[in-house]
PDB file of C-alpha atoms in Angstrom:
ATOM      1  CA  UNK A 440      -4.693  98.047  96.727  1.00  0.00           C
ATOM      2  CA  UNK A 441      -4.406 101.092  98.921  1.00  0.00           C
ATOM      3  CA  UNK A 442      -3.821 102.187 102.449  1.00  0.00           C
ATOM      4  CA  UNK A 443      -5.171 105.014 104.584  1.00  0.00           C
ATOM      5  CA  UNK A 444      -2.942 106.838 107.196  1.00  0.00           C
ATOM      6  CA  UNK A 445      -4.682 108.463 110.092  1.00  0.00           C
ATOM      7  CA  UNK A 446      -3.155 110.393 112.966  1.00  0.00           C
ATOM      8  CA  UNK A 447      -2.896 108.301 116.142  1.00  0.00           C
ATOM      9  CA  UNK A 448      -1.382 110.095 119.204  1.00  0.00           C
ATOM     10  CA  UNK A 449       2.196 110.841 118.097  1.00  0.00           C
ATOM     11  CA  UNK A 450       2.340 108.576 114.985  1.00  0.00           C
ATOM     12  CA  UNK A 451       0.560 107.916 111.795  1.00  0.00           C
ATOM     13  CA  UNK A 452      -1.443 104.708 111.831  1.00  0.00           C
ATOM     14  CA  UNK A 453      -1.623 102.617 108.679  1.00  0.00           C
ATOM     15  CA  UNK A 454      -4.948 101.032 107.936  1.00  0.00           C
ATOM     16  CA  UNK A 455      -5.329  98.497 105.172  1.00  0.00           C
ATOM     17  CA  UNK A 456      -8.761  99.209 103.606  1.00  0.00           C
ATOM     18  CA  UNK A 457     -10.804  96.103 102.605  1.00  0.00           C
ATOM     19  CA  UNK A 458     -14.282  97.489 102.643  1.00  0.00           C
ATOM     20  CA  UNK A 459     -14.286 100.363 100.076  1.00  0.00           C
ATOM     21  CA  UNK A 460     -17.094 102.091 101.796  1.00  0.00           C
ATOM     22  CA  UNK A 461     -15.312 102.287 105.144  1.00  0.00           C
ATOM     23  CA  UNK A 462     -12.609 104.799 104.327  1.00  0.00           C
ATOM     24  CA  UNK A 463     -11.599 106.897 107.494  1.00  0.00           C
ATOM     25  CA  UNK A 464     -12.848 110.456 107.288  1.00  0.00           C
ATOM     26  CA  UNK A 465      -9.818 111.721 109.264  1.00  0.00           C
ATOM     27  CA  UNK A 466      -7.211 110.098 106.963  1.00  0.00           C
ATOM     28  CA  UNK A 467      -4.495 112.595 105.988  1.00  0.00           C
ATOM     29  CA  UNK A 468      -2.731 110.298 103.454  1.00  0.00           C
ATOM     30  CA  UNK A 469      -4.265 107.826 101.071  1.00  0.00           C
ATOM     31  CA  UNK A 470      -1.728 105.713  99.202  1.00  0.00           C
ATOM     32  CA  UNK A 471      -2.939 103.944  96.084  1.00  0.00           C
ATOM     33  CA  UNK A 472      -0.650 101.196  94.790  1.00  0.00           C
ATOM     34  CA  UNK A 473      -1.783  99.572  91.492  1.00  0.00           C
ATOM     35  CA  UNK A 474      -5.392 100.773  92.224  1.00  0.00           C
ATOM     36  CA  UNK A 475      -8.400  99.003  90.623  1.00  0.00           C
ATOM     37  CA  UNK A 476     -11.261 101.009  89.077  1.00  0.00           C
ATOM     38  CA  UNK A 477     -13.379 100.339  92.161  1.00  0.00           C
ATOM     39  CA  UNK A 478     -10.631 101.644  94.502  1.00  0.00           C
ATOM     40  CA  UNK A 479     -10.296 104.744  92.369  1.00  0.00           C
ATOM     41  CA  UNK A 480     -14.054 105.472  92.633  1.00  0.00           C
ATOM     42  CA  UNK A 481     -14.036 104.949  96.446  1.00  0.00           C
ATOM     43  CA  UNK A 482     -11.236 107.469  96.966  1.00  0.00           C
ATOM     44  CA  UNK A 483     -12.905 109.859  94.613  1.00  0.00           C
ATOM     45  CA  UNK A 484     -16.086 109.717  96.701  1.00  0.00           C
ATOM     46  CA  UNK A 485     -14.131 110.305  99.864  1.00  0.00           C
ATOM     47  CA  UNK A 486     -11.831 113.027  98.744  1.00  0.00           C
ATOM     48  CA  UNK A 487     -14.058 114.533  96.163  1.00  0.00           C
ATOM     49  CA  UNK A 488     -11.355 114.583  93.567  1.00  0.00           C
ATOM     50  CA  UNK A 489     -10.652 112.753  90.253  1.00  0.00           C
ATOM     51  CA  UNK A 490      -8.016 110.039  90.339  1.00  0.00           C
ATOM     52  CA  UNK A 491      -5.857 110.060  87.093  1.00  0.00           C
ATOM     53  CA  UNK A 492      -5.463 106.886  85.176  1.00  0.00           C
ATOM     54  CA  UNK A 493      -2.135 105.314  84.505  1.00  0.00           C
ATOM     55  CA  UNK A 494      -2.302 106.591  80.964  1.00  0.00           C
ATOM     56  CA  UNK A 495      -2.845 110.172  82.190  1.00  0.00           C
ATOM     57  CA  UNK A 496       0.139 109.844  84.447  1.00  0.00           C
ATOM     58  CA  UNK A 497       2.384 108.978  81.492  1.00  0.00           C
ATOM     59  CA  UNK A 498       1.780 112.222  79.759  1.00  0.00           C
ATOM     60  CA  UNK A 499       4.954 114.302  79.505  1.00  0.00           C
ATOM     61  CA  UNK A 500       3.589 117.788  78.887  1.00  0.00           C
ATOM     62  CA  UNK A 501       3.719 120.075  81.899  1.00  0.00           C
ATOM     63  CA  UNK A 502      -0.026 121.134  81.647  1.00  0.00           C
ATOM     64  CA  UNK A 503      -0.928 117.383  82.122  1.00  0.00           C
ATOM     65  CA  UNK A 504       1.435 116.901  85.057  1.00  0.00           C
ATOM     66  CA  UNK A 505       1.021 120.040  87.158  1.00  0.00           C
ATOM     67  CA  UNK A 506      -2.337 121.602  87.375  1.00  0.00           C
ATOM     68  CA  UNK A 507      -5.316 122.533  89.684  1.00  0.00           C
ATOM     69  CA  UNK A 508      -8.735 121.113  89.495  1.00  0.00           C
ATOM     70  CA  UNK A 509     -11.672 121.745  91.901  1.00  0.00           C
ATOM     71  CA  UNK A 510      -9.340 123.287  94.481  1.00  0.00           C
ATOM     72  CA  UNK A 511      -6.925 120.324  94.500  1.00  0.00           C
ATOM     73  CA  UNK A 512      -3.339 120.417  93.257  1.00  0.00           C
ATOM     74  CA  UNK A 513      -2.248 117.597  90.936  1.00  0.00           C
ATOM     75  CA  UNK A 514       1.507 116.952  90.666  1.00  0.00           C
ATOM     76  CA  UNK A 515       2.924 113.976  88.656  1.00  0.00           C
ATOM     77  CA  UNK A 516       6.674 113.324  89.208  1.00  0.00           C
ATOM     78  CA  UNK A 517       9.090 110.694  87.846  1.00  0.00           C
ATOM     79  CA  UNK A 518      10.718 108.747  90.603  1.00  0.00           C
ATOM     80  CA  UNK A 519      13.587 106.241  90.689  1.00  0.00           C
ATOM     81  CA  UNK A 520      12.849 102.580  91.283  1.00  0.00           C
ATOM     82  CA  UNK A 521      15.138  99.582  91.814  1.00  0.00           C
ATOM     83  CA  UNK A 522      18.206 101.741  91.726  1.00  0.00           C
ATOM     84  CA  UNK A 523      20.184  99.205  93.700  1.00  0.00           C
ATOM     85  CA  UNK A 524      19.749  96.554  91.059  1.00  0.00           C
ATOM     86  CA  UNK A 525      21.250  96.187  87.510  1.00  0.00           C
ATOM     87  CA  UNK A 526      17.938  97.240  85.925  1.00  0.00           C
ATOM     88  CA  UNK A 527      17.077 100.586  87.436  1.00  0.00           C
ATOM     89  CA  UNK A 528      13.860 102.227  86.070  1.00  0.00           C
ATOM     90  CA  UNK A 529      11.693 105.235  86.608  1.00  0.00           C
ATOM     91  CA  UNK A 530       8.010 105.396  87.383  1.00  0.00           C
ATOM     92  CA  UNK A 531       5.328 108.122  87.431  1.00  0.00           C
ATOM     93  CA  UNK A 532       3.837 109.022  90.762  1.00  0.00           C
ATOM     94  CA  UNK A 533       0.928 111.427  91.177  1.00  0.00           C
ATOM     95  CA  UNK A 534       0.575 113.576  94.315  1.00  0.00           C
ATOM     96  CA  UNK A 535      -2.951 115.031  94.793  1.00  0.00           C
ATOM     97  CA  UNK A 536      -3.216 117.638  97.551  1.00  0.00           C
ATOM     98  CA  UNK A 537      -6.568 118.931  98.574  1.00  0.00           C
ATOM     99  CA  UNK A 538      -8.494 119.864 101.714  1.00  0.00           C
ATOM    100  CA  UNK A 539      -5.226 119.131 103.833  1.00  0.00           C
ATOM    101  CA  UNK A 540      -5.359 115.522 102.560  1.00  0.00           C
ATOM    102  CA  UNK A 541      -2.690 113.806 100.426  1.00  0.00           C
ATOM    103  CA  UNK A 542      -3.583 111.161  97.827  1.00  0.00           C
ATOM    104  CA  UNK A 543      -0.681 109.352  96.117  1.00  0.00           C
ATOM    105  CA  UNK A 544      -1.184 107.186  93.066  1.00  0.00           C
ATOM    106  CA  UNK A 545       1.738 104.893  91.997  1.00  0.00           C
ATOM    107  CA  UNK A 546       2.346 101.704  90.082  1.00  0.00           C
ATOM    108  CA  UNK A 547       5.637 100.689  91.492  1.00  0.00           C
ATOM    109  CA  UNK A 548       7.413 100.769  94.863  1.00  0.00           C
ATOM    110  CA  UNK A 549       9.822 103.716  95.139  1.00  0.00           C
ATOM    111  CA  UNK A 550      11.906 103.387  98.241  1.00  0.00           C
ATOM    112  CA  UNK A 551      11.175 106.822  99.661  1.00  0.00           C
ATOM    113  CA  UNK A 552       7.580 105.849 100.348  1.00  0.00           C
ATOM    114  CA  UNK A 553       8.585 103.032 102.597  1.00  0.00           C
ATOM    115  CA  UNK A 554      11.094 105.208 104.387  1.00  0.00           C
ATOM    116  CA  UNK A 555       8.500 107.954 105.038  1.00  0.00           C
ATOM    117  CA  UNK A 556       5.890 105.477 106.106  1.00  0.00           C
ATOM    118  CA  UNK A 557       8.322 103.993 108.730  1.00  0.00           C
ATOM    119  CA  UNK A 558       9.359 107.424 109.893  1.00  0.00           C
ATOM    120  CA  UNK A 559       5.848 108.617 110.434  1.00  0.00           C
ATOM    121  CA  UNK A 560       4.837 105.398 112.096  1.00  0.00           C
ATOM    122  CA  UNK A 561       7.525 105.998 114.645  1.00  0.00           C
ATOM    123  CA  UNK A 562       6.721 109.699 115.414  1.00  0.00           C
ATOM    124  CA  UNK A 563       4.932 112.634 114.025  1.00  0.00           C
ATOM    125  CA  UNK A 564       2.835 115.536 115.328  1.00  0.00           C
ATOM    126  CA  UNK A 565      -0.718 114.759 116.249  1.00  0.00           C
ATOM    127  CA  UNK A 566      -1.847 117.676 113.991  1.00  0.00           C
ATOM    128  CA  UNK A 567      -0.104 116.332 110.926  1.00  0.00           C
ATOM    129  CA  UNK A 568      -1.656 117.303 107.560  1.00  0.00           C
ATOM    130  CA  UNK A 569      -1.410 116.155 104.015  1.00  0.00           C
ATOM    131  CA  UNK A 570       0.971 119.092 103.288  1.00  0.00           C
ATOM    132  CA  UNK A 571       3.334 117.849 105.913  1.00  0.00           C
ATOM    133  CA  UNK A 572       3.341 114.358 104.475  1.00  0.00           C
ATOM    134  CA  UNK A 573       3.911 115.659 101.011  1.00  0.00           C
ATOM    135  CA  UNK A 574       6.896 117.660 102.189  1.00  0.00           C
ATOM    136  CA  UNK A 575       8.333 114.491 103.913  1.00  0.00           C
ATOM    137  CA  UNK A 576       7.840 112.461 100.738  1.00  0.00           C
ATOM    138  CA  UNK A 577       9.559 115.108  98.556  1.00  0.00           C
ATOM    139  CA  UNK A 578      12.347 115.543 101.027  1.00  0.00           C
ATOM    140  CA  UNK A 579      12.859 111.779 101.080  1.00  0.00           C
ATOM    141  CA  UNK A 580      12.913 111.601  97.273  1.00  0.00           C
ATOM    142  CA  UNK A 581      15.531 114.304  97.090  1.00  0.00           C
ATOM    143  CA  UNK A 582      17.704 112.593  99.797  1.00  0.00           C
ATOM    144  CA  UNK A 583      17.390 109.365  97.879  1.00  0.00           C
ATOM    145  CA  UNK A 584      18.480 110.886  94.587  1.00  0.00           C
ATOM    146  CA  UNK A 585      21.519 112.403  96.497  1.00  0.00           C
ATOM    147  CA  UNK A 586      22.474 109.002  97.886  1.00  0.00           C
ATOM    148  CA  UNK A 587      22.272 107.422  94.416  1.00  0.00           C
ATOM    149  CA  UNK A 588      24.420 110.098  92.917  1.00  0.00           C
ATOM    150  CA  UNK A 589      27.000 109.777  95.718  1.00  0.00           C
ATOM    151  CA  UNK A 590      27.158 106.009  95.188  1.00  0.00           C
ATOM    152  CA  UNK A 591      27.418 106.487  91.415  1.00  0.00           C
ATOM    153  CA  UNK A 592      30.186 108.975  91.765  1.00  0.00           C
ATOM    154  CA  UNK A 593      32.244 106.608  93.947  1.00  0.00           C
ATOM    155  CA  UNK A 594      31.737 103.754  91.503  1.00  0.00           C
ATOM    156  CA  UNK A 595      32.808 106.025  88.546  1.00  0.00           C
ATOM    157  CA  UNK A 596      36.041 106.893  90.502  1.00  0.00           C
ATOM    158  CA  UNK A 597      36.645 103.254  90.916  1.00  0.00           C
ATOM    159  CA  UNK A 598      36.163 102.565  87.215  1.00  0.00           C
ATOM    160  CA  UNK A 599      38.417 105.415  86.364  1.00  0.00           C
ATOM    161  CA  UNK A 600      41.159 104.017  88.616  1.00  0.00           C
ATOM    162  CA  UNK A 601      40.764 100.642  86.919  1.00  0.00           C
ATOM    163  CA  UNK A 602      41.307 102.271  83.534  1.00  0.00           C
ATOM    164  CA  UNK A 603      44.234 104.527  84.502  1.00  0.00           C
ATOM    165  CA  UNK A 604      45.968 102.141  87.003  1.00  0.00           C
ATOM    166  CA  UNK A 605      49.823 102.229  86.785  1.00  0.00           C
ATOM    167  CA  UNK A 606      51.419 100.009  84.115  1.00  0.00           C
ATOM    168  CA  UNK A 607      53.132  97.988  86.781  1.00  0.00           C
ATOM    169  CA  UNK A 608      49.795  96.862  88.224  1.00  0.00           C
ATOM    170  CA  UNK A 609      48.547  95.557  84.890  1.00  0.00           C
ATOM    171  CA  UNK A 610      50.952  92.635  84.535  1.00  0.00           C
ATOM    172  CA  UNK A 611      49.854  89.291  85.768  1.00  0.00           C
ATOM    173  CA  UNK A 612      46.186  89.611  84.996  1.00  0.00           C
ATOM    174  CA  UNK A 613      43.890  90.258  82.014  1.00  0.00           C
ATOM    175  CA  UNK A 614      41.915  93.453  82.073  1.00  0.00           C
ATOM    176  CA  UNK A 615      38.173  92.918  81.703  1.00  0.00           C
ATOM    177  CA  UNK A 616      37.498  95.765  79.232  1.00  0.00           C
ATOM    178  CA  UNK A 617      34.044  94.415  78.383  1.00  0.00           C
ATOM    179  CA  UNK A 618      33.029  94.474  82.123  1.00  0.00           C
ATOM    180  CA  UNK A 619      34.281  98.015  82.427  1.00  0.00           C
ATOM    181  CA  UNK A 620      32.436  99.189  79.371  1.00  0.00           C
ATOM    182  CA  UNK A 621      29.289  97.537  80.693  1.00  0.00           C
ATOM    183  CA  UNK A 622      29.766  99.197  84.116  1.00  0.00           C
ATOM    184  CA  UNK A 623      30.297 102.645  82.470  1.00  0.00           C
ATOM    185  CA  UNK A 624      27.081 102.108  80.450  1.00  0.00           C
ATOM    186  CA  UNK A 625      25.104 101.213  83.513  1.00  0.00           C
ATOM    187  CA  UNK A 626      26.389 104.223  85.445  1.00  0.00           C
ATOM    188  CA  UNK A 627      25.523 106.495  82.556  1.00  0.00           C
ATOM    189  CA  UNK A 628      22.024 105.062  82.416  1.00  0.00           C
ATOM    190  CA  UNK A 629      21.526 105.462  86.143  1.00  0.00           C
ATOM    191  CA  UNK A 630      22.750 108.975  86.193  1.00  0.00           C
ATOM    192  CA  UNK A 631      20.461 109.994  83.346  1.00  0.00           C
ATOM    193  CA  UNK A 632      17.452 108.503  85.135  1.00  0.00           C
ATOM    194  CA  UNK A 633      18.355 110.315  88.358  1.00  0.00           C
ATOM    195  CA  UNK A 634      18.682 113.630  86.475  1.00  0.00           C
ATOM    196  CA  UNK A 635      15.292 112.993  84.822  1.00  0.00           C
ATOM    197  CA  UNK A 636      13.818 112.376  88.352  1.00  0.00           C
ATOM    198  CA  UNK A 637      15.452 115.521  89.686  1.00  0.00           C
ATOM    199  CA  UNK A 638      14.136 117.706  86.925  1.00  0.00           C
ATOM    200  CA  UNK A 639      10.704 116.391  87.531  1.00  0.00           C
ATOM    201  CA  UNK A 640      10.878 116.865  91.313  1.00  0.00           C
ATOM    202  CA  UNK A 641      12.211 120.450  90.653  1.00  0.00           C
ATOM    203  CA  UNK A 642       9.070 121.217  88.617  1.00  0.00           C
ATOM    204  CA  UNK A 643       6.838 119.896  91.405  1.00  0.00           C
ATOM    205  CA  UNK A 644       8.694 122.038  94.036  1.00  0.00           C
ATOM    206  CA  UNK A 645       8.477 125.091  91.745  1.00  0.00           C
ATOM    207  CA  UNK A 646       4.837 124.528  91.217  1.00  0.00           C
ATOM    208  CA  UNK A 647       4.215 124.169  94.997  1.00  0.00           C
ATOM    209  CA  UNK A 648       6.158 127.375  95.572  1.00  0.00           C
ATOM    210  CA  UNK A 649       4.041 129.311  93.087  1.00  0.00           C
ATOM    211  CA  UNK A 650       0.665 128.084  94.409  1.00  0.00           C
ATOM    212  CA  UNK A 651       1.656 128.387  98.127  1.00  0.00           C
ATOM    213  CA  UNK A 652       1.632 132.095  97.838  1.00  0.00           C
ATOM    214  CA  UNK A 653      -2.141 132.066  98.285  1.00  0.00           C
ATOM    215  CA  UNK A 654      -2.214 129.361 100.905  1.00  0.00           C
ATOM    216  CA  UNK A 655      -1.641 129.745 104.737  1.00  0.00           C
ATOM    217  CA  UNK A 656       1.442 127.559 104.901  1.00  0.00           C
ATOM    218  CA  UNK A 657       3.755 127.796 107.914  1.00  0.00           C
ATOM    219  CA  UNK A 658       6.998 129.720 107.705  1.00  0.00           C
ATOM    220  CA  UNK A 659       8.948 126.600 108.299  1.00  0.00           C
ATOM    221  CA  UNK A 660       7.255 124.833 105.372  1.00  0.00           C
ATOM    222  CA  UNK A 661       7.982 127.758 103.085  1.00  0.00           C
ATOM    223  CA  UNK A 662      11.628 127.734 104.082  1.00  0.00           C
ATOM    224  CA  UNK A 663      11.722 123.955 103.475  1.00  0.00           C
ATOM    225  CA  UNK A 664      10.420 124.504  99.971  1.00  0.00           C
ATOM    226  CA  UNK A 665      13.180 126.982  99.272  1.00  0.00           C
ATOM    227  CA  UNK A 666      15.783 124.551 100.695  1.00  0.00           C
ATOM    228  CA  UNK A 667      14.415 121.825  98.415  1.00  0.00           C
ATOM    229  CA  UNK A 668      14.714 124.147  95.396  1.00  0.00           C
ATOM    230  CA  UNK A 669      18.349 124.802  96.252  1.00  0.00           C
ATOM    231  CA  UNK A 670      19.038 121.098  96.797  1.00  0.00           C
ATOM    232  CA  UNK A 671      17.294 120.027  93.583  1.00  0.00           C
ATOM    233  CA  UNK A 672      19.384 122.728  91.608  1.00  0.00           C
ATOM    234  CA  UNK A 673      22.633 121.634  93.120  1.00  0.00           C
ATOM    235  CA  UNK A 674      21.889 117.899  92.647  1.00  0.00           C
ATOM    236  CA  UNK A 675      20.929 118.516  89.003  1.00  0.00           C
ATOM    237  CA  UNK A 676      24.271 120.287  88.453  1.00  0.00           C
ATOM    238  CA  UNK A 677      25.993 117.316  90.167  1.00  0.00           C
ATOM    239  CA  UNK A 678      24.249 114.903  87.869  1.00  0.00           C
ATOM    240  CA  UNK A 679      25.229 116.925  84.831  1.00  0.00           C
ATOM    241  CA  UNK A 680      28.828 116.842  86.136  1.00  0.00           C
ATOM    242  CA  UNK A 681      28.725 113.068  86.583  1.00  0.00           C
ATOM    243  CA  UNK A 682      27.255 112.664  83.014  1.00  0.00           C
ATOM    244  CA  UNK A 683      30.247 114.648  81.673  1.00  0.00           C
ATOM    245  CA  UNK A 684      32.683 112.559  83.703  1.00  0.00           C
ATOM    246  CA  UNK A 685      31.120 109.371  82.529  1.00  0.00           C
ATOM    247  CA  UNK A 686      31.553 110.522  78.900  1.00  0.00           C
ATOM    248  CA  UNK A 687      35.150 111.327  79.581  1.00  0.00           C
ATOM    249  CA  UNK A 688      35.748 107.928  81.262  1.00  0.00           C
ATOM    250  CA  UNK A 689      34.062 106.284  78.297  1.00  0.00           C
ATOM    251  CA  UNK A 690      36.244 108.078  75.760  1.00  0.00           C
ATOM    252  CA  UNK A 691      39.304 107.196  77.882  1.00  0.00           C
ATOM    253  CA  UNK A 692      38.247 103.494  77.967  1.00  0.00           C
ATOM    254  CA  UNK A 693      37.704 103.398  74.211  1.00  0.00           C
ATOM    255  CA  UNK A 694      41.205 105.133  73.728  1.00  0.00           C
ATOM    256  CA  UNK A 695      42.873 102.555  75.964  1.00  0.00           C
ATOM    257  CA  UNK A 696      41.324  99.750  73.982  1.00  0.00           C
ATOM    258  CA  UNK A 697      42.457 101.394  70.774  1.00  0.00           C
ATOM    259  CA  UNK A 698      45.979 101.495  72.149  1.00  0.00           C
ATOM    260  CA  UNK A 699      46.053  97.991  73.175  1.00  0.00           C
ATOM    261  CA  UNK A 700      44.836  96.968  69.709  1.00  0.00           C
ATOM    262  CA  UNK A 701      47.450  99.208  68.074  1.00  0.00           C
ATOM    263  CA  UNK A 702      50.139  97.555  70.231  1.00  0.00           C
ATOM    264  CA  UNK A 703      49.015  94.103  69.165  1.00  0.00           C
ATOM    265  CA  UNK A 704      48.957  95.134  65.468  1.00  0.00           C
ATOM    266  CA  UNK A 705      52.425  96.829  65.916  1.00  0.00           C
ATOM    267  CA  UNK A 706      53.769  93.566  67.461  1.00  0.00           C
ATOM    268  CA  UNK A 707      52.564  91.515  64.426  1.00  0.00           C
ATOM    269  CA  UNK A 708      54.033  94.058  61.988  1.00  0.00           C
ATOM    270  CA  UNK A 709      57.425  93.959  63.805  1.00  0.00           C
ATOM    271  CA  UNK A 710      57.447  90.182  63.768  1.00  0.00           C
ATOM    272  CA  UNK A 711      56.652  90.174  60.050  1.00  0.00           C
ATOM    273  CA  UNK A 712      59.489  92.571  59.307  1.00  0.00           C
ATOM    274  CA  UNK A 713      61.903  90.638  61.536  1.00  0.00           C
ATOM    275  CA  UNK A 714      61.083  87.326  59.838  1.00  0.00           C
ATOM    276  CA  UNK A 715      61.214  88.715  56.269  1.00  0.00           C
ATOM    277  CA  UNK A 716      65.061  88.590  55.760  1.00  0.00           C
ATOM    278  CA  UNK A 717      65.359  84.912  57.188  1.00  0.00           C
ATOM    279  CA  UNK A 718      62.492  83.980  54.947  1.00  0.00           C
ATOM    280  CA  UNK A 719      64.112  85.503  51.959  1.00  0.00           C
ATOM    281  CA  UNK A 720      67.374  83.619  52.646  1.00  0.00           C
ATOM    282  CA  UNK A 721      65.540  80.366  53.094  1.00  0.00           C
ATOM    283  CA  UNK A 722      63.586  80.986  49.900  1.00  0.00           C
ATOM    284  CA  UNK A 723      66.709  81.512  47.850  1.00  0.00           C
ATOM    285  CA  UNK A 724      68.300  78.251  48.850  1.00  0.00           C
ATOM    286  CA  UNK A 725      65.069  76.480  48.503  1.00  0.00           C
ATOM    287  CA  UNK A 726      65.142  76.997  44.684  1.00  0.00           C
ATOM    288  CA  UNK A 727      65.795  73.932  42.614  1.00  0.00           C
ATOM    289  CA  UNK A 728      68.247  75.374  40.042  1.00  0.00           C
ATOM    290  CA  UNK A 729      70.912  72.868  38.847  1.00  0.00           C
ATOM    291  CA  UNK A 730      73.846  75.251  39.104  1.00  0.00           C
ATOM    292  CA  UNK A 731      73.987  76.444  42.681  1.00  0.00           C
ATOM    293  CA  UNK A 732      77.613  76.206  44.015  1.00  0.00           C
ATOM    294  CA  UNK A 733      76.606  76.629  47.655  1.00  0.00           C
ATOM    295  CA  UNK A 734      74.577  73.364  47.540  1.00  0.00           C
ATOM    296  CA  UNK A 735      77.884  71.367  47.401  1.00  0.00           C
ATOM    297  CA  UNK A 736      79.443  73.315  50.251  1.00  0.00           C
ATOM    298  CA  UNK A 737      80.026  71.268  53.383  1.00  0.00           C
ATOM    299  CA  UNK A 738      79.315  74.202  55.855  1.00  0.00           C
ATOM    300  CA  UNK A 739      76.535  75.664  53.721  1.00  0.00           C
ATOM    301  CA  UNK A 740      73.655  74.508  56.025  1.00  0.00           C
ATOM    302  CA  UNK A 741      75.073  75.960  59.292  1.00  0.00           C
ATOM    303  CA  UNK A 742      76.187  79.137  57.451  1.00  0.00           C
ATOM    304  CA  UNK A 743      72.482  79.618  56.144  1.00  0.00           C
ATOM    305  CA  UNK A 744      71.206  79.245  59.628  1.00  0.00           C
ATOM    306  CA  UNK A 745      73.663  81.912  60.954  1.00  0.00           C
ATOM    307  CA  UNK A 746      72.707  84.180  58.173  1.00  0.00           C
ATOM    308  CA  UNK A 747      68.995  83.813  58.919  1.00  0.00           C
ATOM    309  CA  UNK A 748      69.661  84.438  62.705  1.00  0.00           C
ATOM    310  CA  UNK A 749      71.710  87.538  62.012  1.00  0.00           C
ATOM    311  CA  UNK A 750      69.109  88.810  59.464  1.00  0.00           C
ATOM    312  CA  UNK A 751      66.480  88.467  62.189  1.00  0.00           C
ATOM    313  CA  UNK A 752      68.475  90.116  65.098  1.00  0.00           C
ATOM    314  CA  UNK A 753      69.695  93.076  63.050  1.00  0.00           C
ATOM    315  CA  UNK A 754      66.138  94.559  62.332  1.00  0.00           C
ATOM    316  CA  UNK A 755      65.043  93.875  65.862  1.00  0.00           C
ATOM    317  CA  UNK A 756      68.054  95.693  67.235  1.00  0.00           C
ATOM    318  CA  UNK A 757      67.510  98.644  64.839  1.00  0.00           C
ATOM    319  CA  UNK A 758      63.818  98.906  65.997  1.00  0.00           C
ATOM    320  CA  UNK A 759      64.813  98.888  69.693  1.00  0.00           C
ATOM    321  CA  UNK A 760      67.576 101.521  69.000  1.00  0.00           C
ATOM    322  CA  UNK A 761      65.088 103.799  67.404  1.00  0.00           C
ATOM    323  CA  UNK A 762      62.578 103.184  70.232  1.00  0.00           C
ATOM    324  CA  UNK A 763      59.842 101.910  67.915  1.00  0.00           C
ATOM    325  CA  UNK A 764      59.165  98.984  70.261  1.00  0.00           C
TER     326      UNK A 764
END
């Protein structure tokens, strides 16, 4: 399906196209979502451009993602989807800019599209063009990536606090290390996807900056492109910083788990050493030799118990004195 957006007074009116032969000639933005072959051909007839297939959009080489054809600029970027869920993913979106009209092709529902659609439906200049809509979309995508990174950074700080919380706060509840490890893994996956999206958007902005030299774009739009380049660069650096922090938190988490395991093993080792002398005494007097004078002793049983108790306390006291426990 697809929609055509046409200027209407001070807003952008959304028109759902059912008759493929009745596309508005004054549309400035045509948004194709999971388009069929017939819808692709209808848009191609209107805009005079070729619509890339889904397979073409999955190409990763730069020459297949950023190029010019018949006066139109083709830009394919990787955008975030479902970042608020436990299963975030990326999707390829193609922006086609030609003759002051923007055509977008997508097979998912990135949130920036809905935000820009609502914004332009509320207010926009009557002389809006496809270039302006493209700038709004790119700006919304960059803002969305910034929001995701901010949220991810706050959640990583919380995970770090859970790992390094004071020893006094750990008593009374079992630490869910498996849940913390899963959370760290999800944050790492989300951060890597955001960084992939930022790199892709950065290439689109750089491509636009290069081709805009020969196009009569307004000074404000040129400045906006430069601002976007700076924002993308800073957000990419921040995403790299978060990736390093996630790696540090993961290493710290594994270190804490190893310490906990070592403490448990040490406890079993100490208990084995403490119980070894009493076991030896009990073993000696458990032998069935005929000549054992202590067996006839009236106080032999309580004395053996006292000996076993002393043999257990003395090693434990030595370990405590040497601070091995």
